[in-house]
C-alpha cells in the first residue's frame, strides 16, 4: 500500500499518520520529493482498510499494490486446482468440462430427453434451474424442490453429475444430491450465502456479477475458500456495458486473466453472455481457445416453449454440432 | 410488446407465431411494410416472457412498450406514497427526511455521541451498520446483534428512529425494534430476501444496485410491493461506470426520473456515491435541489479511527454546517 | 511511478530495468519485500511512457502516482483561472456564466427571437450550432458559415457574446467573430484540432467525451494549454453508462472533482446530459449548487419544429423561470 | 418508428401529432389501448429525427424499429463485400487478412526488420503509425511524413501492402502510396474526416470508438459509404468498461453481430484491446474462431525500447508461433 500526502499536508499530519502506522505495527518507508511525500507500507497490509488510511489527515491518495486475495491467488498456490466430482469427472488443469441443459427444469419428460441427448453429445454435467432468480416477481420462479428431484432422477438414469443454482443458505438441505452448487451473478456478493458455502464440502460454481471486477470475483471466491471449501469454479458470464445490441458483453479476456492470477478453474457461460442462441457457437469456440477449463451451455429441446431463457437456448442438434467443433479446437490447443 | 419478424421470415413462421399468441389469448394487430412484418400486442403483456417470444421462429426483434412494473408505477397510483415512522416522522411528498450516523456501530459511546449530535443538527433517523457486507472476508464484518442493541439504546435515549442493513431473511427476528430495514446495493436482486420483506409491516430502504437500471430497481421494489408491503423507499447511491477518479458515479438524474415514474419516495446516499468526505456536501446539495425526498449520510465522530468507510464519513461539525445549507435550499425549492 | 516486479523476476531482469532507468537519468528507490521488489521513481516522470516500462522484462505492474497533466493542474497554479470575454463578461472564480440558445441556428428570425429572450432572462452568451456533428449522414448537418453569420448578427444586435462548435482546424477562418470556440464531446481527443486551438487567442469550451475519464479530459486541456492558449473552459455533459432510461448520465461529481484538481473554470451542460427537456431544470440546479462556474443550456422558441435536439430544448418561458431559481440558489451558495 | 403517447395526452395533442406526420407525408397506423395510444409509422422514416418527434406535445416515448444505416446493412446487400488490395490480396468473405507491424515507425532498420519477419510468418499487410494520436501532448507524436516514407520503402522491398492512421483530412496528400487508411478509435465520429474519406478510392479501416455502440460504428461506416467509397473494413478493438484489470474489454460478440448485420469485412485488434502482450495470443485465436475476417497485431523487434505501446507488442518469434496456430484454427473453422 502506498500513501501519498497532499502538497499542503503539514509535518504534524504526516507524523500523525506515521504514529498511527507504528501503533498498528506496520513497517513503512518514506520517500520525499518536491511535490509530495509518500509512505510505502511494507509486508502484509491486507488487514488495513484503505478507507481508514484514506481518512488520515493530509492524505491525498492511497494505492494498493498487493492483491487483496490470498487463498485464490496463484502467488500462494502456483499449481492448478483440479476438482473431482463424485462420478469421477475432473475439472481444472488439462481437463475440459461441459455442463449443458435447460435454463429451468420444467418436467420429467423435458429434463430426461435433454439429459440423454447432451450426454450423447459429450457433456459431463447436466445443468437445470430449480430455484430461479427472476427480475420480475410475475415471471416463472422455478419448480423449486420438485425441480431438484427431477434432476436427481436424470442423474441416476444417465450418470451425469448435476449442477443447480442455490439462492439462499436455508435451501442447502435440498441440495444434498446436487454435485455442484451454482451461485448466480446477482448473488456473487451475497456474503451470507458465500460464508455458508465455505463450510460445505461440495464444488461451488461462482458466477461473476454483472458489474463485478476481476478482483471482486476473486474476493468472493476468497470468502468460500477462507471458510474451508477449496472447490471453487469461477465463471465468466458476460458483464454489463453501454452496448445494448447484445444482452451482456462476454469479457473474453477474463479467461486468460483469471487463469494467470488464480489457480482455480475458469469456465465460460456463452448462453447468458449474449442472450441469443445464434451467438452461443462463436462464443463457445472463442472461450475454448482462450483457455477456458469448461463451458456451461443452455440446451432446450423446444426453445420456443421454454418457460425461461428460450431465446438463448440452443437445440440438442445444434449442441451436438458445437461439441464436435469444440473437440477439434481442443486438439489444436493441446497440440502446442 | 412489438414483435418484428426477419425479412426472411416465411408466411408459415409468422402464422405459427400468431397461433401461439391466440392460444395464449393475447390480442394483436398486424402491420406489413416492404421490409418486414410487425405484430403489435394489445393489452397487458406483463405475463409474457420476452425470451420466449424472441425464440419464436422468424422473429428478428422484440420490443417492450409498457413498463413491466405496476404497483411501483405512477400510472397505477398517481399520488406520492407517504410513509409515517413510529415516532411520527414522515417521508414522501413534501416531507424531507435526513438519516445520519456511522457506517458501522462500534461502541455505545460512539453511537450515543453521534446520535445526540446528528439529532441536534436536525436528522430524523439514526443510521448504523450492524451486519456489514464487506468485499473482503478479512475486513471488519460488523458487531451483529450487539450492534443492533446499541442502536436501540440510542433510539430510546434520543427518540430518533433507526435504520440498519439486513443481509438475509433469517436475521429478521433481530430487527424487531429497527424502524427501517435497509437492503444494500449488493442485495438489490437477492430475490429471496425481497420476498420475505414483502411480508413484513416495516418500511424498507431499497438501495439501487451498482449496475442496476431504473427498471430493475423498480422491479425489485415490485417484489416487495407484490408481497403486500407498500412501504418502500428507493435510494440512489451511485452506479459503477468507467470513471475511477471517484468510487462510484452518483446518477443525479435518477432522482427526477424515479419520481416521475414512481410514487415511492426517493432518497440519495452521497456518502457511498463518491467515497470521499469532501464530495458529501456538494452531492447532498445537488440531490436536495433535484427533488430528493431525503438523504442518508455517514457521520462519524472520529473518521480516521472508524472501523469502516472512514474516508467518506463527515464529522458532526461538517454535518451541522451541511444541514444549515440544506434547510436554505429546501426553502428555495418549496418557494416555487 | 512505481514499478512492481513479478515474484519470478530474476536479479538480472531487475538489474536491467535499473540500468535502463539510469540511462534515462531517472532517480529511483528500491524496496524489497518477501513477495516482490518495487522501484519507486522519484521526480518528474511525465516523459516516461508507462507502456515502455510495462514492457521491461520481469515487470508485473506499473502504477502512476503523479498526475500527468501540469499546466491544467492546481498543483502548478492554485488560483482560479478567470477568463474575460470581449464584451467584458467573466467566467471562473466567483463569476457565473450562462450560455443559452438553440442546438442549431436555423434562420435569422429564430436566432434573433431566442437571443433577445435569453438575454432578457439573464444569459451572457448565445449558443448556436452552425457545423453539426450528427451520428447519421442523413441528418441535418447545420447551416455552416451562413449559420455563423446569423450568430454574428444576433451578437451585434444584443451585445451577447457567442459560442459555436468548430469541427476541424480548417474551419478556424470562419470563427473570427465567435467569442468562444466549442470542441464537441466526439472531438475531445481530436488531437490535431486541439493542437491548432492551442495557437489561437480565444477561449475554448472543451466538452468531456462520452467515455473520457477526468484525467483524459484534463490531458486534452493540456494539449491546448501547452500550445500557449490559457483560456480553456471544461464542460461536463454526461457520460455513457449502462443506463438507457436517459440519453447520458450527468456525472455531477465531475464538477467538484475538476475544480479541486484544476484551476480552470468548469461548466455543465444539462441539456445533452439527459436528453429530455424535463430534466434540464433539476440538473441545472444540481450543477449550480455543486459549484459549477456556469451552464450551457439549449433553448428553442419552437422545440417541436427544431431541426435538431428538439426533445431536450426548453422554451424561453421555462428558461426564464429556471434563471430565477438559479439566482436564488447562487445566493444561498455565496452566502456561506 | 413507434410513437407512444402519455396516458394524460389530450385528443388535440394526438391529432396535432397526426397532422404533423401527414404534412411530412408519413403514413401511420393508430393503436388505442386502455392505457395509451400508439402511432406506428410505416415505410422509410430514416429522414425523421427522433428528437423532433420526441418533442411533440403529449409524446411519452419514441422507439425506432428500423436500422438507421442502409448502405452498411445486410438487408440492402446480402453478399459479403470483398475488397482487393493493389497487391492482389483480398479481404472479406472467406479471405483472412493479417496486418502486423509496430505501433510506431521508428527507423528504417526497425521497420524493415519487422516487415521482413512478419511477411515470412504469413502477414499480408504491414502496419505502422506515422501520425500518432496520444493522450498526452508530451508523448512521442510519431515521425509524421518521414514515417510514411519508411513504410513505402518497406512496401517496395517486401511487396506487403501498408496500412497507417490518418488523423485529419489535410493529411490525405501524404497517403497516396498507403494501401489502407486507418481511422483511429478516437476519430470514429470525426465526421469531417469521414466525409472526406467517402470521396477517396481507397480501403478505409474504421476502428470502433471506445464507447461506440454497434449502431454508431455502422452509422460512421455509412458516412464513408454514402460518400461513394464502398471499401470499408470494420475493426473491433476493445471497449471501455468498468473493468480496470485490462486496458479495454475486447467485445468478442461484436464480430458475429457485425457480420450478421452488415456485409462489410470485420477484423479484430487484440493488441489494443487488452493492452498487454500476454493476451494477444488468446484474443487473436478467439477472434479467429468467432468469424473475424482478419487481425491487426502489433509486432515489435524490441518491445522494451519501443517508442509507444511496448507493453502490448509481441515479438516476431511470438508472432510466428501465433500464425501457425491461426492457420490450424482456420482449417477447423472452414472444414464445417
PDB file of C-alpha atoms in Angstrom, chain A residues 101-112 114 127-130 132 134 140 142-144 146-148 150-151 298-310 313, chain B residues 52:
ATOM      1  CA  UNK A 101     -29.109 -28.434 -20.016  1.00  0.00           C
ATOM      2  CA  UNK A 102     -32.192 -26.259 -19.824  1.00  0.00           C
ATOM      3  CA  UNK A 103     -32.416 -22.905 -18.073  1.00  0.00           C
ATOM      4  CA  UNK A 104     -35.254 -24.274 -15.922  1.00  0.00           C
ATOM      5  CA  UNK A 105     -36.315 -27.820 -15.160  1.00  0.00           C
ATOM      6  CA  UNK A 106     -39.889 -27.981 -16.449  1.00  0.00           C
ATOM      7  CA  UNK A 107     -40.960 -31.642 -16.396  1.00  0.00           C
ATOM      8  CA  UNK A 108     -39.522 -35.118 -16.130  1.00  0.00           C
ATOM      9  CA  UNK A 109     -40.005 -35.693 -19.806  1.00  0.00           C
ATOM     10  CA  UNK A 110     -38.186 -32.483 -20.687  1.00  0.00           C
ATOM     11  CA  UNK A 111     -35.199 -32.973 -18.397  1.00  0.00           C
ATOM     12  CA  UNK A 112     -34.792 -36.658 -19.312  1.00  0.00           C
ATOM     13  CA  UNK A 114     -32.324 -33.207 -22.774  1.00  0.00           C
ATOM     14  CA  UNK A 127     -27.485 -28.128 -15.666  1.00  0.00           C
ATOM     15  CA  UNK A 128     -31.047 -27.153 -14.740  1.00  0.00           C
ATOM     16  CA  UNK A 129     -32.586 -24.399 -12.659  1.00  0.00           C
ATOM     17  CA  UNK A 130     -34.992 -25.261  -9.856  1.00  0.00           C
ATOM     18  CA  UNK A 132     -34.871 -19.176 -10.439  1.00  0.00           C
ATOM     19  CA  UNK A 134     -36.079 -13.518 -11.992  1.00  0.00           C
ATOM     20  CA  UNK A 140     -41.911 -18.152 -13.598  1.00  0.00           C
ATOM     21  CA  UNK A 142     -38.853 -22.259 -10.994  1.00  0.00           C
ATOM     22  CA  UNK A 143     -40.166 -25.638  -9.806  1.00  0.00           C
ATOM     23  CA  UNK A 144     -38.227 -25.478  -6.532  1.00  0.00           C
ATOM     24  CA  UNK A 146     -39.634 -30.645  -7.293  1.00  0.00           C
ATOM     25  CA  UNK A 147     -37.182 -29.453  -9.916  1.00  0.00           C
ATOM     26  CA  UNK A 148     -34.260 -30.734  -7.871  1.00  0.00           C
ATOM     27  CA  UNK A 150     -36.305 -34.369 -11.354  1.00  0.00           C
ATOM     28  CA  UNK A 151     -32.616 -33.513 -11.727  1.00  0.00           C
ATOM     29  CA  UNK A 298     -28.252 -23.797 -22.183  1.00  0.00           C
ATOM     30  CA  UNK A 299     -29.807 -26.532 -24.293  1.00  0.00           C
ATOM     31  CA  UNK A 300     -33.555 -26.949 -24.715  1.00  0.00           C
ATOM     32  CA  UNK A 301     -35.468 -29.471 -26.784  1.00  0.00           C
ATOM     33  CA  UNK A 302     -38.201 -26.929 -27.543  1.00  0.00           C
ATOM     34  CA  UNK A 303     -36.827 -23.386 -27.102  1.00  0.00           C
ATOM     35  CA  UNK A 304     -39.973 -21.614 -28.234  1.00  0.00           C
ATOM     36  CA  UNK A 305     -41.996 -23.221 -25.465  1.00  0.00           C
ATOM     37  CA  UNK A 306     -39.298 -22.896 -22.790  1.00  0.00           C
ATOM     38  CA  UNK A 307     -40.553 -21.298 -19.575  1.00  0.00           C
ATOM     39  CA  UNK A 308     -37.444 -19.128 -19.337  1.00  0.00           C
ATOM     40  CA  UNK A 309     -34.494 -18.043 -21.476  1.00  0.00           C
ATOM     41  CA  UNK A 310     -35.815 -19.634 -24.655  1.00  0.00           C
ATOM     42  CA  UNK A 313     -31.079 -21.820 -25.684  1.00  0.00           C
TER      43      UNK A 313
ATOM     44  CA  UNK B  52     -39.955 -16.903 -25.198  1.00  0.00           C
TER      45      UNK B  52
END
